[in-house]
Amino acid sequence: MNELLPHLSSNPFLSMPGFRLYALCVIVLILKMNATGIYTAMTRSRLKVALNPEDAARFGAQVTTTEHPDVERVLRAHRNDLENIPSFFLLGLIAVLVGAPLPGLQIAFIVFTAARVVHTVSYVKALQPWRSMSFGIGTLCNLALMVMILIRLFS
């Protein structure tokens, strides 16, 4: 009976190949998205602009009805994350759960995470072709995860 208790109390996800790396990449990506949101507020503060009167009064900023182009750029980078990263979260978890090959998971997870970090920096700094390249690389990683999932489901 004592041999059964440690087995029941252990976390089965931690023993799944690729799960730890997946969890680490999720944390990095969430931190990056939060940092982008903070950078939006810092950009507004630096430019002394606010959309809400209460924010303008609190921070000594000018009320505006439209965003400054620098703030819009950061918001577009953040919005791009919100459109692309959730699919990675789902695909990555499904790939781990169906037992996709570990080398493929490792490559897709690391490359996607790095590509999204490069994409955000490239977007905020207006660096082409790096922004488009990193977007494309991230998209290819998600496609690779889809292929790995489909192979496991139908083989």
mmCIF file of C-alpha atoms in Angstrom:
data_model
loop_
_atom_site.group_PDB
_atom_site.id
_atom_site.type_symbol
_atom_site.label_atom_id
_atom_site.label_comp_id
_atom_site.label_asym_id
_atom_site.label_seq_id
_atom_site.Cartn_x
_atom_site.Cartn_y
_atom_site.Cartn_z
ATOM 1 C CA MET A 1 0.000 0.000 0.000
ATOM 2 C CA ASN A 2 2.851 2.423 0.777
ATOM 3 C CA GLU A 3 4.270 1.945 -2.717
ATOM 4 C CA LEU A 4 0.993 3.186 -4.188
ATOM 5 C CA LEU A 5 0.871 6.494 -2.282
ATOM 6 C CA PRO A 6 4.005 8.103 -3.760
ATOM 7 C CA HIS A 7 2.801 7.147 -7.239
ATOM 8 C CA LEU A 8 -0.612 8.727 -6.643
ATOM 9 C CA SER A 9 0.865 11.916 -5.234
ATOM 10 C CA SER A 10 3.324 12.453 -8.097
ATOM 11 C CA ASN A 11 2.310 14.740 -10.932
ATOM 12 C CA PRO A 12 1.842 12.760 -14.158
ATOM 13 C CA PHE A 13 2.402 15.849 -16.320
ATOM 14 C CA LEU A 14 5.968 16.233 -15.057
ATOM 15 C CA SER A 15 6.826 12.770 -16.336
ATOM 16 C CA MET A 16 5.505 13.514 -19.854
ATOM 17 C CA PRO A 17 8.311 14.147 -22.346
ATOM 18 C CA GLY A 18 8.382 17.798 -23.329
ATOM 19 C CA PHE A 19 6.005 19.081 -20.654
ATOM 20 C CA ARG A 20 8.630 20.869 -18.552
ATOM 21 C CA LEU A 21 10.022 22.693 -21.590
ATOM 22 C CA TYR A 22 6.475 23.521 -22.716
ATOM 23 C CA ALA A 23 5.666 24.969 -19.283
ATOM 24 C CA LEU A 24 8.878 27.012 -19.292
ATOM 25 C CA CYS A 25 8.110 28.420 -22.764
ATOM 26 C CA VAL A 26 4.562 29.310 -21.684
ATOM 27 C CA ILE A 27 5.946 31.216 -18.695
ATOM 28 C CA VAL A 28 8.484 33.075 -20.867
ATOM 29 C CA LEU A 29 5.794 34.023 -23.388
ATOM 30 C CA ILE A 30 3.357 35.218 -20.726
ATOM 31 C CA LEU A 31 6.099 37.291 -19.093
ATOM 32 C CA LYS A 32 6.930 38.747 -22.518
ATOM 33 C CA MET A 33 3.288 39.647 -23.188
ATOM 34 C CA ASN A 34 3.006 41.261 -19.749
ATOM 35 C CA ALA A 35 6.219 43.187 -20.376
ATOM 36 C CA THR A 36 4.784 44.446 -23.672
ATOM 37 C CA GLY A 37 1.708 45.703 -21.821
ATOM 38 C CA ILE A 38 3.911 47.466 -19.287
ATOM 39 C CA TYR A 39 5.962 48.953 -22.109
ATOM 40 C CA THR A 40 2.729 50.384 -23.559
ATOM 41 C CA ALA A 41 2.085 52.227 -20.290
ATOM 42 C CA MET A 42 5.708 53.368 -20.109
ATOM 43 C CA THR A 43 5.505 54.730 -23.666
ATOM 44 C CA ARG A 44 2.342 56.674 -22.834
ATOM 45 C CA SER A 45 4.020 58.010 -19.703
ATOM 46 C CA ARG A 46 7.170 59.032 -21.599
ATOM 47 C CA LEU A 47 5.055 60.845 -24.193
ATOM 48 C CA LYS A 48 2.811 62.371 -21.489
ATOM 49 C CA VAL A 49 -0.390 61.246 -23.227
ATOM 50 C CA ALA A 50 -3.482 59.507 -21.872
ATOM 51 C CA LEU A 51 -6.829 58.432 -23.262
ATOM 52 C CA ASN A 52 -8.661 58.727 -19.945
ATOM 53 C CA PRO A 53 -9.066 62.017 -18.061
ATOM 54 C CA GLU A 54 -8.393 60.330 -14.707
ATOM 55 C CA ASP A 55 -5.080 58.977 -16.013
ATOM 56 C CA ALA A 56 -4.118 62.370 -17.407
ATOM 57 C CA ALA A 57 -4.879 64.034 -14.075
ATOM 58 C CA ARG A 58 -2.996 61.371 -12.109
ATOM 59 C CA PHE A 59 0.124 61.426 -14.260
ATOM 60 C CA GLY A 60 0.158 65.000 -15.532
ATOM 61 C CA ALA A 61 -0.483 63.944 -19.110
ATOM 62 C CA GLN A 62 -2.415 65.427 -21.993
ATOM 63 C CA VAL A 63 -5.805 63.834 -22.766
ATOM 64 C CA THR A 64 -6.069 62.668 -26.354
ATOM 65 C CA THR A 65 -8.758 60.818 -28.267
ATOM 66 C CA THR A 66 -6.282 58.899 -30.424
ATOM 67 C CA GLU A 67 -3.124 57.029 -29.595
ATOM 68 C CA HIS A 68 0.299 58.444 -30.378
ATOM 69 C CA PRO A 69 1.976 56.501 -33.248
ATOM 70 C CA ASP A 70 4.645 55.142 -30.868
ATOM 71 C CA VAL A 71 1.956 53.791 -28.532
ATOM 72 C CA GLU A 72 0.027 52.358 -31.490
ATOM 73 C CA ARG A 73 3.138 50.447 -32.584
ATOM 74 C CA VAL A 74 3.519 48.783 -29.180
ATOM 75 C CA LEU A 75 -0.201 48.012 -29.088
ATOM 76 C CA ARG A 76 0.030 46.351 -32.515
ATOM 77 C CA ALA A 77 2.907 44.183 -31.297
ATOM 78 C CA HIS A 78 0.857 43.227 -28.229
ATOM 79 C CA ARG A 79 -2.237 42.515 -30.335
ATOM 80 C CA ASN A 80 -0.141 40.320 -32.637
ATOM 81 C CA ASP A 81 0.925 38.299 -29.587
ATOM 82 C CA LEU A 82 -2.686 37.930 -28.498
ATOM 83 C CA GLU A 83 -3.570 36.622 -31.964
ATOM 84 C CA ASN A 84 -0.690 34.138 -32.287
ATOM 85 C CA ILE A 85 0.515 32.909 -28.902
ATOM 86 C CA PRO A 86 -2.738 31.296 -27.642
ATOM 87 C CA SER A 87 -2.672 28.860 -30.570
ATOM 88 C CA PHE A 88 0.843 27.842 -29.527
ATOM 89 C CA PHE A 89 -0.378 27.286 -25.967
ATOM 90 C CA LEU A 90 -3.096 24.913 -27.193
ATOM 91 C CA LEU A 91 -1.091 23.165 -29.879
ATOM 92 C CA GLY A 92 1.914 22.703 -27.606
ATOM 93 C CA LEU A 93 -0.167 21.154 -24.844
ATOM 94 C CA ILE A 94 -2.007 18.855 -27.239
ATOM 95 C CA ALA A 95 1.309 17.808 -28.820
ATOM 96 C CA VAL A 96 2.700 16.892 -25.406
ATOM 97 C CA LEU A 97 -0.477 15.039 -24.433
ATOM 98 C CA VAL A 98 -0.580 12.940 -27.623
ATOM 99 C CA GLY A 99 3.099 12.058 -27.248
ATOM 100 C CA ALA A 100 4.609 13.870 -30.217
ATOM 101 C CA PRO A 101 8.324 13.115 -30.706
ATOM 102 C CA LEU A 102 10.471 14.888 -28.129
ATOM 103 C CA PRO A 103 13.089 16.300 -30.556
ATOM 104 C CA GLY A 104 10.336 17.872 -32.657
ATOM 105 C CA LEU A 105 8.656 19.312 -29.566
ATOM 106 C CA GLN A 106 11.917 20.745 -28.273
ATOM 107 C CA ILE A 107 12.712 22.439 -31.573
ATOM 108 C CA ALA A 108 9.188 23.833 -32.028
ATOM 109 C CA PHE A 109 8.940 25.096 -28.445
ATOM 110 C CA ILE A 110 12.346 26.781 -28.304
ATOM 111 C CA VAL A 111 12.224 28.241 -31.804
ATOM 112 C CA PHE A 112 8.644 29.533 -31.402
ATOM 113 C CA THR A 113 9.467 31.202 -28.088
ATOM 114 C CA ALA A 114 12.632 32.807 -29.465
ATOM 115 C CA ALA A 115 10.821 33.908 -32.636
ATOM 116 C CA ARG A 116 8.064 35.629 -30.638
ATOM 117 C CA VAL A 117 10.613 37.489 -28.502
ATOM 118 C CA VAL A 118 12.450 38.610 -31.645
ATOM 119 C CA HIS A 119 9.129 39.534 -33.252
ATOM 120 C CA THR A 120 8.147 41.845 -30.398
ATOM 121 C CA VAL A 121 11.533 43.577 -30.299
ATOM 122 C CA SER A 122 11.526 43.885 -34.103
ATOM 123 C CA TYR A 123 7.988 45.259 -34.117
ATOM 124 C CA VAL A 124 8.642 47.874 -31.427
ATOM 125 C CA LYS A 125 11.952 48.924 -33.028
ATOM 126 C CA ALA A 126 10.521 48.832 -36.604
ATOM 127 C CA LEU A 127 13.109 46.315 -37.800
ATOM 128 C CA GLN A 128 12.298 44.731 -41.118
ATOM 129 C CA PRO A 129 12.802 42.071 -42.417
ATOM 130 C CA TRP A 130 13.323 40.644 -38.911
ATOM 131 C CA ARG A 131 9.728 41.248 -37.872
ATOM 132 C CA SER A 132 8.306 39.371 -40.863
ATOM 133 C CA MET A 133 10.899 36.605 -40.621
ATOM 134 C CA SER A 134 10.260 35.987 -36.933
ATOM 135 C CA PHE A 135 6.502 36.002 -37.539
ATOM 136 C CA GLY A 136 6.916 33.445 -40.314
ATOM 137 C CA ILE A 137 9.195 31.245 -38.211
ATOM 138 C CA GLY A 138 6.660 31.251 -35.372
ATOM 139 C CA THR A 139 3.894 30.330 -37.795
ATOM 140 C CA LEU A 140 5.989 27.460 -39.167
ATOM 141 C CA CYS A 141 6.529 26.172 -35.619
ATOM 142 C CA ASN A 142 2.766 26.113 -35.043
ATOM 143 C CA LEU A 143 2.307 24.299 -38.358
ATOM 144 C CA ALA A 144 4.963 21.778 -37.314
ATOM 145 C CA LEU A 145 3.090 21.178 -34.056
ATOM 146 C CA MET A 146 -0.119 20.609 -36.047
ATOM 147 C CA VAL A 147 1.623 18.075 -38.286
ATOM 148 C CA MET A 148 3.102 16.235 -35.290
ATOM 149 C CA ILE A 149 -0.333 16.090 -33.660
ATOM 150 C CA LEU A 150 -1.999 14.803 -36.829
ATOM 151 C CA ILE A 151 0.676 12.138 -37.322
ATOM 152 C CA ARG A 152 0.158 10.894 -33.770
ATOM 153 C CA LEU A 153 -3.622 10.947 -34.094
ATOM 154 C CA PHE A 154 -3.748 9.054 -37.375
ATOM 155 C CA SER A 155 -0.801 6.675 -37.207
#
